[in-house]
Amino acid sequence: GARGIIKGPYYLIKDKDQLIFVVAPGKNGSEYNKTIGFFSNFPGMQSYQCLYGQGILVMQRNDELEEAKEFKVVTLTAGRGVVVPAGWGMGLVNTGSNFLIVLRTSFLDESLEDSSSILEKQGFAYYVVEKKGEIAFEQNPNYSVYPQISTE
Protein backbone atom coordinates (compact mmCIF):
# COMPACT_ATOMS: atom_id res chain seq x y z
CA GLY A 1 0.00 0.00 0.00
CA ALA A 2 0.89 3.68 0.13
CA ARG A 3 3.49 4.56 2.69
CA GLY A 4 3.32 8.34 2.44
CA ILE A 5 6.83 8.68 1.09
CA ILE A 6 6.96 12.01 -0.67
CA LYS A 7 8.91 12.21 -3.89
CA GLY A 8 8.93 15.05 -6.38
CA PRO A 9 7.73 13.75 -9.75
CA TYR A 10 6.52 17.17 -10.88
CA TYR A 11 7.75 20.49 -12.22
CA LEU A 12 6.56 24.06 -11.80
CA ILE A 13 6.81 26.65 -14.56
CA LYS A 14 6.33 30.20 -13.32
CA ASP A 15 5.94 33.41 -15.26
CA LYS A 16 4.59 36.62 -13.72
CA ASP A 17 1.07 35.81 -12.48
CA GLN A 18 0.83 32.33 -14.00
CA LEU A 19 1.94 28.94 -12.72
CA ILE A 20 1.91 25.66 -14.63
CA PHE A 21 2.12 22.32 -12.84
CA VAL A 22 3.50 19.39 -14.86
CA VAL A 23 3.07 16.03 -13.09
CA ALA A 24 4.81 13.01 -14.63
CA PRO A 25 2.85 9.76 -15.08
CA GLY A 26 3.67 6.80 -12.87
CA LYS A 27 3.39 5.60 -9.31
CA ASN A 28 5.42 5.48 -6.12
CA GLY A 29 4.52 1.98 -4.98
CA SER A 30 0.74 1.86 -5.46
CA GLU A 31 0.32 5.63 -5.03
CA TYR A 32 -0.08 7.76 -8.16
CA ASN A 33 2.43 10.57 -8.71
CA LYS A 34 1.32 13.81 -7.10
CA THR A 35 2.32 17.31 -6.09
CA ILE A 36 3.03 17.89 -2.40
CA GLY A 37 0.08 20.30 -2.27
CA PHE A 38 -0.49 23.31 -0.08
CA PHE A 39 -3.06 25.20 1.93
CA SER A 40 -3.73 28.77 0.84
CA ASN A 41 -3.89 31.61 3.35
CA PHE A 42 -5.19 33.82 0.53
CA PRO A 43 -8.67 35.20 1.36
CA GLY A 44 -10.04 34.49 -2.14
CA MET A 45 -10.61 31.52 -4.41
CA GLN A 46 -7.95 29.98 -6.64
CA SER A 47 -8.76 28.81 -10.16
CA TYR A 48 -7.09 26.00 -12.07
CA GLN A 49 -7.45 24.82 -15.67
CA CYS A 50 -6.42 21.36 -16.86
CA LEU A 51 -4.55 21.81 -20.14
CA TYR A 52 -3.51 18.22 -20.88
CA GLY A 53 -3.73 14.73 -19.45
CA GLN A 54 -5.98 13.23 -16.83
CA GLY A 55 -5.87 13.19 -13.09
CA ILE A 56 -7.52 14.27 -9.89
CA LEU A 57 -7.43 17.55 -8.00
CA VAL A 58 -7.84 16.79 -4.29
CA MET A 59 -9.13 19.47 -1.92
CA GLN A 60 -9.11 19.31 1.85
CA ARG A 61 -10.33 21.63 4.58
CA ASN A 62 -8.86 21.15 8.04
CA ASP A 63 -10.06 22.13 11.49
CA GLU A 64 -7.97 24.12 13.97
CA LEU A 65 -6.19 20.90 15.07
CA GLU A 66 -5.09 20.18 11.46
CA GLU A 67 -7.47 17.21 11.19
CA ALA A 68 -9.40 16.78 7.95
CA LYS A 69 -12.89 18.29 8.08
CA GLU A 70 -13.86 17.91 4.42
CA PHE A 71 -12.27 16.09 1.48
CA LYS A 72 -13.26 16.60 -2.17
CA VAL A 73 -11.98 15.14 -5.42
CA VAL A 74 -12.43 16.59 -8.90
CA THR A 75 -11.66 14.53 -12.00
CA LEU A 76 -9.40 16.45 -14.38
CA THR A 77 -9.41 16.17 -18.16
CA ALA A 78 -8.24 18.70 -20.74
CA GLY A 79 -10.40 21.83 -20.60
CA ARG A 80 -11.80 21.24 -17.11
CA GLY A 81 -11.69 24.25 -14.82
CA VAL A 82 -11.77 23.99 -11.02
CA VAL A 83 -12.16 26.64 -8.34
CA VAL A 84 -10.58 25.95 -4.93
CA PRO A 85 -12.33 27.89 -2.15
CA ALA A 86 -10.41 30.09 0.31
CA GLY A 87 -8.90 28.15 3.21
CA TRP A 88 -8.80 24.80 1.41
CA GLY A 89 -5.70 22.79 0.62
CA MET A 90 -5.16 21.36 -2.84
CA GLY A 91 -2.96 18.87 -4.58
CA LEU A 92 -2.74 17.35 -8.06
CA VAL A 93 -2.58 13.61 -8.76
CA ASN A 94 -1.71 12.17 -12.18
CA THR A 95 -3.85 9.06 -12.77
CA GLY A 96 -3.18 8.93 -16.52
CA SER A 97 -0.45 7.55 -18.74
CA ASN A 98 0.76 10.96 -20.03
CA PHE A 99 1.85 14.17 -18.32
CA LEU A 100 -0.82 16.03 -16.34
CA ILE A 101 -0.51 19.75 -17.10
CA VAL A 102 -2.54 22.22 -15.05
CA LEU A 103 -2.48 26.04 -15.16
CA ARG A 104 -3.25 28.13 -12.10
CA THR A 105 -5.07 31.06 -13.65
CA SER A 106 -5.23 33.18 -10.49
CA PHE A 107 -2.33 34.97 -8.84
CA LEU A 108 -1.12 33.65 -5.48
CA ASP A 109 1.79 35.09 -3.58
CA GLU A 110 4.06 32.20 -2.55
CA SER A 111 4.19 33.54 1.01
CA LEU A 112 0.49 32.60 1.27
CA GLU A 113 1.15 28.93 0.43
CA ASP A 114 1.65 26.58 3.36
CA SER A 115 2.67 22.93 2.92
CA SER A 116 3.84 22.38 6.51
CA SER A 117 0.83 20.37 7.77
CA ILE A 118 0.83 18.26 4.58
CA LEU A 119 4.54 17.49 4.97
CA GLU A 120 4.10 16.79 8.69
CA LYS A 121 1.27 14.30 8.05
CA GLN A 122 2.90 12.98 4.83
CA GLY A 123 -0.01 14.00 2.61
CA PHE A 124 -3.71 14.69 2.74
CA ALA A 125 -6.22 12.47 4.62
CA TYR A 126 -6.39 10.04 1.69
CA TYR A 127 -3.79 8.75 -0.76
CA VAL A 128 -4.88 8.15 -4.36
CA VAL A 129 -3.73 4.62 -5.18
CA GLU A 130 -4.21 1.88 -7.74
CA LYS A 131 -5.96 -1.24 -6.45
CA LYS A 132 -6.71 -4.11 -8.84
CA GLY A 133 -6.32 -1.76 -11.81
CA GLU A 134 -8.77 0.83 -10.42
CA ILE A 135 -8.31 4.24 -8.80
CA ALA A 136 -8.91 3.93 -5.05
CA PHE A 137 -8.49 6.02 -1.91
CA GLU A 138 -6.41 4.79 1.00
CA GLN A 139 -6.54 6.42 4.44
CA ASN A 140 -3.38 8.23 5.52
CA PRO A 141 -2.57 6.72 8.96
CA ASN A 142 -1.24 10.09 10.19
CA TYR A 143 -4.80 11.41 10.51
CA SER A 144 -7.38 10.38 13.10
CA VAL A 145 -10.41 11.75 11.21
CA TYR A 146 -11.43 10.61 7.71
CA PRO A 147 -14.29 12.68 6.30
CA GLN A 148 -16.56 11.25 3.62
CA ILE A 149 -15.08 11.80 0.16
CA SER A 150 -17.25 14.07 -1.95
CA THR A 151 -16.95 14.64 -5.69
CA GLU A 152 -17.47 17.78 -7.71
mmCIF file of C-alpha atoms in Angstrom:
data_model
loop_
_atom_site.group_PDB
_atom_site.id
_atom_site.type_symbol
_atom_site.label_atom_id
_atom_site.label_comp_id
_atom_site.label_asym_id
_atom_site.label_seq_id
_atom_site.Cartn_x
_atom_site.Cartn_y
_atom_site.Cartn_z
ATOM 1 C CA GLY A 1 0.000 0.000 0.000
ATOM 2 C CA ALA A 2 0.886 3.684 0.126
ATOM 3 C CA ARG A 3 3.492 4.562 2.688
ATOM 4 C CA GLY A 4 3.322 8.336 2.444
ATOM 5 C CA ILE A 5 6.829 8.682 1.088
ATOM 6 C CA ILE A 6 6.963 12.012 -0.666
ATOM 7 C CA LYS A 7 8.906 12.211 -3.894
ATOM 8 C CA GLY A 8 8.929 15.055 -6.382
ATOM 9 C CA PRO A 9 7.730 13.748 -9.752
ATOM 10 C CA TYR A 10 6.523 17.173 -10.881
ATOM 11 C CA TYR A 11 7.751 20.493 -12.218
ATOM 12 C CA LEU A 12 6.561 24.064 -11.800
ATOM 13 C CA ILE A 13 6.809 26.647 -14.563
ATOM 14 C CA LYS A 14 6.326 30.205 -13.317
ATOM 15 C CA ASP A 15 5.938 33.412 -15.263
ATOM 16 C CA LYS A 16 4.586 36.616 -13.717
ATOM 17 C CA ASP A 17 1.068 35.810 -12.478
ATOM 18 C CA GLN A 18 0.833 32.325 -13.998
ATOM 19 C CA LEU A 19 1.935 28.940 -12.717
ATOM 20 C CA ILE A 20 1.908 25.661 -14.630
ATOM 21 C CA PHE A 21 2.116 22.315 -12.843
ATOM 22 C CA VAL A 22 3.495 19.386 -14.857
ATOM 23 C CA VAL A 23 3.066 16.030 -13.094
ATOM 24 C CA ALA A 24 4.805 13.006 -14.628
ATOM 25 C CA PRO A 25 2.854 9.764 -15.082
ATOM 26 C CA GLY A 26 3.665 6.802 -12.866
ATOM 27 C CA LYS A 27 3.393 5.597 -9.315
ATOM 28 C CA ASN A 28 5.422 5.485 -6.123
ATOM 29 C CA GLY A 29 4.524 1.978 -4.979
ATOM 30 C CA SER A 30 0.744 1.860 -5.464
ATOM 31 C CA GLU A 31 0.319 5.628 -5.027
ATOM 32 C CA TYR A 32 -0.078 7.760 -8.160
ATOM 33 C CA ASN A 33 2.435 10.574 -8.713
ATOM 34 C CA LYS A 34 1.315 13.813 -7.103
ATOM 35 C CA THR A 35 2.320 17.309 -6.089
ATOM 36 C CA ILE A 36 3.031 17.889 -2.403
ATOM 37 C CA GLY A 37 0.081 20.295 -2.275
ATOM 38 C CA PHE A 38 -0.485 23.310 -0.083
ATOM 39 C CA PHE A 39 -3.062 25.205 1.929
ATOM 40 C CA SER A 40 -3.728 28.767 0.840
ATOM 41 C CA ASN A 41 -3.888 31.613 3.347
ATOM 42 C CA PHE A 42 -5.192 33.824 0.534
ATOM 43 C CA PRO A 43 -8.669 35.202 1.358
ATOM 44 C CA GLY A 44 -10.035 34.489 -2.135
ATOM 45 C CA MET A 45 -10.613 31.518 -4.407
ATOM 46 C CA GLN A 46 -7.955 29.976 -6.636
ATOM 47 C CA SER A 47 -8.759 28.805 -10.157
ATOM 48 C CA TYR A 48 -7.094 25.997 -12.068
ATOM 49 C CA GLN A 49 -7.453 24.817 -15.667
ATOM 50 C CA CYS A 50 -6.421 21.361 -16.862
ATOM 51 C CA LEU A 51 -4.551 21.810 -20.143
ATOM 52 C CA TYR A 52 -3.507 18.218 -20.875
ATOM 53 C CA GLY A 53 -3.732 14.727 -19.451
ATOM 54 C CA GLN A 54 -5.976 13.229 -16.826
ATOM 55 C CA GLY A 55 -5.873 13.193 -13.088
ATOM 56 C CA ILE A 56 -7.519 14.271 -9.890
ATOM 57 C CA LEU A 57 -7.433 17.547 -8.001
ATOM 58 C CA VAL A 58 -7.839 16.794 -4.291
ATOM 59 C CA MET A 59 -9.125 19.467 -1.916
ATOM 60 C CA GLN A 60 -9.112 19.305 1.853
ATOM 61 C CA ARG A 61 -10.327 21.634 4.575
ATOM 62 C CA ASN A 62 -8.863 21.152 8.042
ATOM 63 C CA ASP A 63 -10.060 22.131 11.489
ATOM 64 C CA GLU A 64 -7.966 24.119 13.968
ATOM 65 C CA LEU A 65 -6.186 20.900 15.070
ATOM 66 C CA GLU A 66 -5.092 20.179 11.458
ATOM 67 C CA GLU A 67 -7.467 17.209 11.188
ATOM 68 C CA ALA A 68 -9.401 16.780 7.949
ATOM 69 C CA LYS A 69 -12.888 18.290 8.083
ATOM 70 C CA GLU A 70 -13.858 17.908 4.418
ATOM 71 C CA PHE A 71 -12.265 16.088 1.480
ATOM 72 C CA LYS A 72 -13.263 16.600 -2.174
ATOM 73 C CA VAL A 73 -11.985 15.139 -5.422
ATOM 74 C CA VAL A 74 -12.432 16.592 -8.896
ATOM 75 C CA THR A 75 -11.659 14.534 -11.998
ATOM 76 C CA LEU A 76 -9.404 16.452 -14.380
ATOM 77 C CA THR A 77 -9.408 16.166 -18.160
ATOM 78 C CA ALA A 78 -8.244 18.705 -20.744
ATOM 79 C CA GLY A 79 -10.401 21.831 -20.603
ATOM 80 C CA ARG A 80 -11.796 21.237 -17.105
ATOM 81 C CA GLY A 81 -11.689 24.250 -14.816
ATOM 82 C CA VAL A 82 -11.770 23.987 -11.018
ATOM 83 C CA VAL A 83 -12.162 26.636 -8.336
ATOM 84 C CA VAL A 84 -10.576 25.952 -4.935
ATOM 85 C CA PRO A 85 -12.328 27.887 -2.146
ATOM 86 C CA ALA A 86 -10.413 30.088 0.306
ATOM 87 C CA GLY A 87 -8.904 28.147 3.209
ATOM 88 C CA TRP A 88 -8.798 24.805 1.409
ATOM 89 C CA GLY A 89 -5.705 22.789 0.621
ATOM 90 C CA MET A 90 -5.162 21.363 -2.838
ATOM 91 C CA GLY A 91 -2.957 18.869 -4.582
ATOM 92 C CA LEU A 92 -2.744 17.347 -8.056
ATOM 93 C CA VAL A 93 -2.577 13.608 -8.757
ATOM 94 C CA ASN A 94 -1.714 12.167 -12.175
ATOM 95 C CA THR A 95 -3.846 9.058 -12.766
ATOM 96 C CA GLY A 96 -3.176 8.935 -16.517
ATOM 97 C CA SER A 97 -0.453 7.551 -18.745
ATOM 98 C CA ASN A 98 0.758 10.963 -20.027
ATOM 99 C CA PHE A 99 1.853 14.166 -18.318
ATOM 100 C CA LEU A 100 -0.821 16.032 -16.343
ATOM 101 C CA ILE A 101 -0.514 19.751 -17.101
ATOM 102 C CA VAL A 102 -2.538 22.220 -15.048
ATOM 103 C CA LEU A 103 -2.485 26.035 -15.162
ATOM 104 C CA ARG A 104 -3.251 28.132 -12.101
ATOM 105 C CA THR A 105 -5.071 31.059 -13.646
ATOM 106 C CA SER A 106 -5.227 33.182 -10.494
ATOM 107 C CA PHE A 107 -2.326 34.967 -8.837
ATOM 108 C CA LEU A 108 -1.120 33.648 -5.480
ATOM 109 C CA ASP A 109 1.794 35.095 -3.580
ATOM 110 C CA GLU A 110 4.063 32.196 -2.554
ATOM 111 C CA SER A 111 4.186 33.543 1.011
ATOM 112 C CA LEU A 112 0.486 32.605 1.274
ATOM 113 C CA GLU A 113 1.146 28.926 0.431
ATOM 114 C CA ASP A 114 1.654 26.584 3.364
ATOM 115 C CA SER A 115 2.667 22.934 2.920
ATOM 116 C CA SER A 116 3.838 22.377 6.515
ATOM 117 C CA SER A 117 0.826 20.366 7.770
ATOM 118 C CA ILE A 118 0.832 18.261 4.579
ATOM 119 C CA LEU A 119 4.537 17.489 4.965
ATOM 120 C CA GLU A 120 4.098 16.787 8.693
ATOM 121 C CA LYS A 121 1.270 14.301 8.045
ATOM 122 C CA GLN A 122 2.900 12.978 4.835
ATOM 123 C CA GLY A 123 -0.009 14.004 2.610
ATOM 124 C CA PHE A 124 -3.715 14.693 2.740
ATOM 125 C CA ALA A 125 -6.220 12.467 4.622
ATOM 126 C CA TYR A 126 -6.389 10.042 1.687
ATOM 127 C CA TYR A 127 -3.794 8.748 -0.756
ATOM 128 C CA VAL A 128 -4.879 8.154 -4.357
ATOM 129 C CA VAL A 129 -3.734 4.618 -5.176
ATOM 130 C CA GLU A 130 -4.213 1.881 -7.739
ATOM 131 C CA LYS A 131 -5.962 -1.239 -6.448
ATOM 132 C CA LYS A 132 -6.707 -4.109 -8.838
ATOM 133 C CA GLY A 133 -6.320 -1.758 -11.809
ATOM 134 C CA GLU A 134 -8.770 0.826 -10.420
ATOM 135 C CA ILE A 135 -8.312 4.235 -8.802
ATOM 136 C CA ALA A 136 -8.915 3.930 -5.051
ATOM 137 C CA PHE A 137 -8.494 6.021 -1.911
ATOM 138 C CA GLU A 138 -6.411 4.786 1.004
ATOM 139 C CA GLN A 139 -6.541 6.415 4.437
ATOM 140 C CA ASN A 140 -3.382 8.225 5.521
ATOM 141 C CA PRO A 141 -2.568 6.716 8.959
ATOM 142 C CA ASN A 142 -1.238 10.086 10.191
ATOM 143 C CA TYR A 143 -4.802 11.409 10.514
ATOM 144 C CA SER A 144 -7.384 10.376 13.104
ATOM 145 C CA VAL A 145 -10.406 11.754 11.211
ATOM 146 C CA TYR A 146 -11.431 10.613 7.709
ATOM 147 C CA PRO A 147 -14.291 12.679 6.299
ATOM 148 C CA GLN A 148 -16.564 11.245 3.617
ATOM 149 C CA ILE A 149 -15.075 11.802 0.163
ATOM 150 C CA SER A 150 -17.255 14.072 -1.954
ATOM 151 C CA THR A 151 -16.946 14.641 -5.687
ATOM 152 C CA GLU A 152 -17.473 17.777 -7.708
#
